[in-house]
XYZ file of C-alpha atoms in Angstrom:
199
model
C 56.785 -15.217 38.764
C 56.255 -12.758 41.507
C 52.793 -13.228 43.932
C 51.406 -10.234 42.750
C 52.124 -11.148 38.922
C 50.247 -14.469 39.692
C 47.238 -12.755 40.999
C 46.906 -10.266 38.161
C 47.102 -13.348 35.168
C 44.188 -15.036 37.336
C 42.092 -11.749 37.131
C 43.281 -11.175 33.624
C 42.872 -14.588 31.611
C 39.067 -14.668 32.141
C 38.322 -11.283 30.588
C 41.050 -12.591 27.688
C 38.329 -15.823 27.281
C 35.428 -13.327 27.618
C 36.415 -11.015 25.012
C 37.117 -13.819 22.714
C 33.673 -15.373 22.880
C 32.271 -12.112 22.008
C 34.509 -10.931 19.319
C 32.676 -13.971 17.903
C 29.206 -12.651 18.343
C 29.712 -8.928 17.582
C 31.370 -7.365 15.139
C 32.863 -3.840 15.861
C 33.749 -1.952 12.878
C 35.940 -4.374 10.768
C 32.861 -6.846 10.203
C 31.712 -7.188 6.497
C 29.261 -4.866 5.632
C 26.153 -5.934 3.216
C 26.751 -4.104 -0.627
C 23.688 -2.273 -0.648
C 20.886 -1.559 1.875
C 17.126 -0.922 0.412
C 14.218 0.937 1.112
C 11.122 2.104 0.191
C 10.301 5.759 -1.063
C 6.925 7.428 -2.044
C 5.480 8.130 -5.355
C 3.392 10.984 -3.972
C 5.194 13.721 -2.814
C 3.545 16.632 -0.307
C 3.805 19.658 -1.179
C 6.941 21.977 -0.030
C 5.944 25.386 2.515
C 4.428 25.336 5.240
C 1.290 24.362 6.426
C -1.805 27.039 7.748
C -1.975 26.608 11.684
C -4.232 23.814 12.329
C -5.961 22.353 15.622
C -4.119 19.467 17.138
C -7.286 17.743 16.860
C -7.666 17.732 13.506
C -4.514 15.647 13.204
C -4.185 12.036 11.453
C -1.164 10.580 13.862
C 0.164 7.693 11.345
C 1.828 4.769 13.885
C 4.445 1.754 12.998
C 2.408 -1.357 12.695
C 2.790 -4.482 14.471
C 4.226 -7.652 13.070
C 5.276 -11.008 14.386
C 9.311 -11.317 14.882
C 9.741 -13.101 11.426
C 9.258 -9.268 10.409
C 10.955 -7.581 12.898
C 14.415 -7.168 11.402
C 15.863 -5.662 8.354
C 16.559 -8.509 6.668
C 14.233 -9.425 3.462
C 12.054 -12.541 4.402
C 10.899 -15.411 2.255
C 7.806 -17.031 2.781
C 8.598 -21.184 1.730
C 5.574 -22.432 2.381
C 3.017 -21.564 4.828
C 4.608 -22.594 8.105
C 7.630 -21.645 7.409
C 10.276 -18.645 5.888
C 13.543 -18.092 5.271
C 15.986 -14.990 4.754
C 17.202 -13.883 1.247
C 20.904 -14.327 1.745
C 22.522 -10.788 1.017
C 19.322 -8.359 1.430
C 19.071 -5.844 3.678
C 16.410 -2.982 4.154
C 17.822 0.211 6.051
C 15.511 -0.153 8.867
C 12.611 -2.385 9.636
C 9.821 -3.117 7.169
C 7.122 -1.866 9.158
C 8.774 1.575 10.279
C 9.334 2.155 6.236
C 5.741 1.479 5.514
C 4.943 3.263 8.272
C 6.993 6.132 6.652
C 5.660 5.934 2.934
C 1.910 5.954 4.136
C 2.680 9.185 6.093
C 3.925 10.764 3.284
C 1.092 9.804 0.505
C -1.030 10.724 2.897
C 0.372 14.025 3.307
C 0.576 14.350 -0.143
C -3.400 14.432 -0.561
C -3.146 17.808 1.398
C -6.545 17.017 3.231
C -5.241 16.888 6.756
C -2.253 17.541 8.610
C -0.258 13.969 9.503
C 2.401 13.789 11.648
C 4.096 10.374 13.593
C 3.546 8.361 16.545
C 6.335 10.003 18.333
C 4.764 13.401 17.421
C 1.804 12.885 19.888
C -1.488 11.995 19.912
C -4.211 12.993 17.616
C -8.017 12.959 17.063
C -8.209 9.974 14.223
C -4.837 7.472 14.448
C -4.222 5.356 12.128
C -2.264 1.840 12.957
C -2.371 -1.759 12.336
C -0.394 -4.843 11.684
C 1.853 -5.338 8.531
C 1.750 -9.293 7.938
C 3.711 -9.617 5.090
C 6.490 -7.658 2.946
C 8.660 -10.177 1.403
C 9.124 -12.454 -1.580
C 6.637 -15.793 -1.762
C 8.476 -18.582 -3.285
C 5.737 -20.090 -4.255
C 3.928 -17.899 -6.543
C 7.491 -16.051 -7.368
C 6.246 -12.780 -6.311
C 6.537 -9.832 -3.923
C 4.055 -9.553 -1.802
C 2.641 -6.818 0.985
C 0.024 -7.480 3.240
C -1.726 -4.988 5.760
C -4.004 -4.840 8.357
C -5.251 -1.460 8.818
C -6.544 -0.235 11.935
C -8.463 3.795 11.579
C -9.428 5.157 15.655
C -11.798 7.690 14.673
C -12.300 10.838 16.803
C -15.567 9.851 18.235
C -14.437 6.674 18.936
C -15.608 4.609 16.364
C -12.922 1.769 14.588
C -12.884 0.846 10.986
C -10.594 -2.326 9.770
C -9.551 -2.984 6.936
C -7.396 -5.330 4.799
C -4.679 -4.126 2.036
C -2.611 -6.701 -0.198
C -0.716 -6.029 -3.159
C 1.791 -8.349 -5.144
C 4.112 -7.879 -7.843
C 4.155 -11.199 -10.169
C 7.443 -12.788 -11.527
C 10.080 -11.689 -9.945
C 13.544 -12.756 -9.449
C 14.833 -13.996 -6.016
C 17.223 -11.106 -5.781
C 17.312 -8.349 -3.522
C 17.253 -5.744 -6.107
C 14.768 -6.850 -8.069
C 12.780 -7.955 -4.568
C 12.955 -4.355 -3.464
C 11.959 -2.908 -6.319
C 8.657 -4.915 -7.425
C 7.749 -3.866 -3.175
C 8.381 -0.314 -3.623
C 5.807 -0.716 -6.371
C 3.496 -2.941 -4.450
C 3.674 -0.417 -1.239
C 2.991 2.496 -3.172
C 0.009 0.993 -4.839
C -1.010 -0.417 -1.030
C -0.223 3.521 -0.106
C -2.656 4.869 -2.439
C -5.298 2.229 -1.289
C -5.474 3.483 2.432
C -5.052 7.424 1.539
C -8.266 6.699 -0.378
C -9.661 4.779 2.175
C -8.813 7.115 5.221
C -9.819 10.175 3.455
């Protein structure tokens, strides 16, 4: 083997080694892909046209809550006990949990026509409502689906109002399906709460 041959396989076998250890890691485009992804979609639908011009003050900006990191992926969590959860093997929301409820509360809260409500990456407004979404998963222990929410309302003259929301759907199955379904229920009946509460 020629010198420069040798000097190119030196420069060449680490990226081989490099690639390999990631191809192990990452999957790009041939990597199995779950069946079905979930989500969450309102009950309470606004109205279609267009809204009458309206002050950016009187704007309700809805943000994505908080959680801890046990919430901060799309997979569907299961609380085992109270130190500890676990993932339900196959299920898969379409994005994270808290930028769906974040999603469904904007829209019910549309949907009462009272104020116009736009997102936290739409801008600031004078009330803002955020918080921190605790829970949205199954509980093994009491074999239901359960949502919990802490609510956080910045009123325009500065005042703050807190407020818990939890909602759980009893006997259900420890599928993803039937998981996602009994929480679309739950969060729409948690939606409904804090339109009533915020307006």
């Amino acid at each position: 083997m020629s010198k420069a041959m040798q000097a190119k396989a030196r420069w060449i076998a680490p990226l081989m080694v490099a690639g390999m250890a990631l191809s192990g890691c990452v999957s790009i485009g041939g990597g199995k892909s779950p069946a079905q992804l979930y989500t969450l979609t309102s009950d309470a639908k606004a109205p279609q046209g267009t809204q009458a011009a309206f002050k950016p003050a009187d704007t309700l900006v809805v943000a994505e809550p908080d959680t801890d990191r046990g919430l901060a992926t799309a997979r569907m969590t299961v609380q085992v006990s109270p130190t500890s959860i676990a993932y339900m093997k196959d299920a898969f929301w379409v994005e994270r949990p808290a930028r769906l409820l974040r999603n469904l509360l904007a829209e019910d809260l549309r949907a009462t026509g009272k104020r116009p409500v736009t997102l936290d990456e739409d801008g600031v407004g004078a009330t803002r409502l955020d918080g921190r979404l605790l829970a949205m998963g199954y509980d093994a222990k009491s074999h239901s689906a359960v949502i919990r929410y802490d609510a956080v309302l910045h009123h325009a003259n500065g005042e703050v109002t807190m407020r818990r929301f939890e909602v759980s759907e009893p006997d259900v199955s420890p599928n993803g399906g039937d998981l996602a379904q009994a929480l679309n229920r739950a969060a729409n009946t948690l939606a409904g709460q804090v339109a009533e509460w915020v307006g």
